[in-house]
Amino acid sequence: RTASKPDALQGFHAEDVLYIIDEASGVEDKIFEPVLGALSTPGARLLMCGNPTQLSGFFYDSHHKNRASYTTFHIDGRNSSRVSQDFVQTIIRMYGEDSDVFRVRVAGEFPLQEEDIFIPLSLVEHSIMTEYSIPQKPTLLHIGADIARFGDDKTVIGYKANEKVTFYKKRRGQDTMKTADDIVLLGEQLVQKYQPTEPIPIKIDDGGVGGGVVDRLRQIKRNQPERFWWMEIYPVKFGQRIQHKHYYDSTTYMMAVVKKLLQPYDEQGNPKPIELILPDDDDMAAQLSGRKYFLTENSKIKIESKKEMKKRGRPSPDEADCILLLCLPIKPPKKRRP
């Protein structure tokens, strides 16, 4: 049974019944209501398994305020024969033993949620665990590409269909012509599959070598405007100062947009559908939830730069930056398919 509708778990009653809830930390509280209703017989049992990704909810409470009602088990990946030491060392090297990524993915501990982290890991994990299917005719299609600048950085190309993000291609290297070709190929696949009537915004990281990708895409469209009617190119500069009441630069603004889309509650505190469904990608989850922020002298929020992240021993947030590009709101020109 999928954990998206409470009705799917109703109607099960027997003297001996066992419910097994996998990835329980990401399951919404309402799903557990019919389960509790079925645990009325002496032989009824509930087994919940999963990484402890959330700092609230039914699974979290079973290890905290409701712990007396449960028998809890903790498994540290460092002590498990099913977890390779290479994986453990990779997480330590990339994110540190003091990170929430290490606590959740390796140590099996609930995240600490550091005060200076802008997007909590719990929001990211909740989005990843949310079930969603792209409709046959999505009302929104966006393409984003974070372009590699240095040898260890990755070029990451992805697309967003309505709420759901999908990574299309990741690779190392700075071949701008190949990157432009990859973006064109992705766009043509989306046009063929979804038959959009409006142009597709293509948002490109325009810093460094990204300018070459922008120039190449514009050249392709000029040479064959009828074939590539769907291309609408938007160069984006990360870290650019902006005039905003709360946010210092473009990167901070984009992070704020993503955080708002991930929030499960509206401004009045009422539950709302998540407006961004993220891919199940460990690098992306760590990058989005590992970026710190501070207040400038004029009390504006500023996200730490890539350079500052690397000083802390963190990798370049390439996958996360692709997410930021995909979620950046734009006002496309009113053009329809010829």
mmCIF file of C-alpha atoms in Angstrom, residues 137 141 143 184-200 227-231 337:
data_model
loop_
_atom_site.group_PDB
_atom_site.id
_atom_site.type_symbol
_atom_site.label_atom_id
_atom_site.label_comp_id
_atom_site.label_asym_id
_atom_site.label_seq_id
_atom_site.Cartn_x
_atom_site.Cartn_y
_atom_site.Cartn_z
ATOM 1 C CA LYS A 137 -0.206 17.803 -19.815
ATOM 2 C CA LEU A 141 7.861 23.222 -17.742
ATOM 3 C CA ILE A 143 14.804 23.772 -17.589
ATOM 4 C CA VAL A 184 18.610 21.305 -26.570
ATOM 5 C CA LEU A 185 18.149 17.535 -26.567
ATOM 6 C CA LEU A 186 16.329 17.667 -23.231
ATOM 7 C CA GLY A 187 14.074 20.453 -24.489
ATOM 8 C CA GLU A 188 13.146 18.558 -27.631
ATOM 9 C CA GLN A 189 12.328 15.470 -25.568
ATOM 10 C CA LEU A 190 10.048 17.533 -23.310
ATOM 11 C CA VAL A 191 8.322 19.140 -26.315
ATOM 12 C CA GLN A 192 7.736 15.747 -27.908
ATOM 13 C CA LYS A 193 6.449 14.194 -24.682
ATOM 14 C CA TYR A 194 4.267 16.985 -23.285
ATOM 15 C CA GLN A 195 3.392 19.078 -26.389
ATOM 16 C CA PRO A 196 3.576 22.490 -24.667
ATOM 17 C CA THR A 197 1.989 25.528 -26.317
ATOM 18 C CA GLU A 198 4.151 28.059 -24.472
ATOM 19 C CA PRO A 199 7.951 28.486 -24.622
ATOM 20 C CA ILE A 200 10.031 26.636 -22.029
ATOM 21 C CA ARG A 227 12.229 24.618 -34.958
ATOM 22 C CA PHE A 228 13.372 26.066 -31.644
ATOM 23 C CA TRP A 229 10.353 28.280 -30.997
ATOM 24 C CA TRP A 230 10.134 26.715 -27.516
ATOM 25 C CA MET A 231 13.512 28.060 -26.327
ATOM 26 C CA ARG A 337 3.553 27.825 -30.579
#
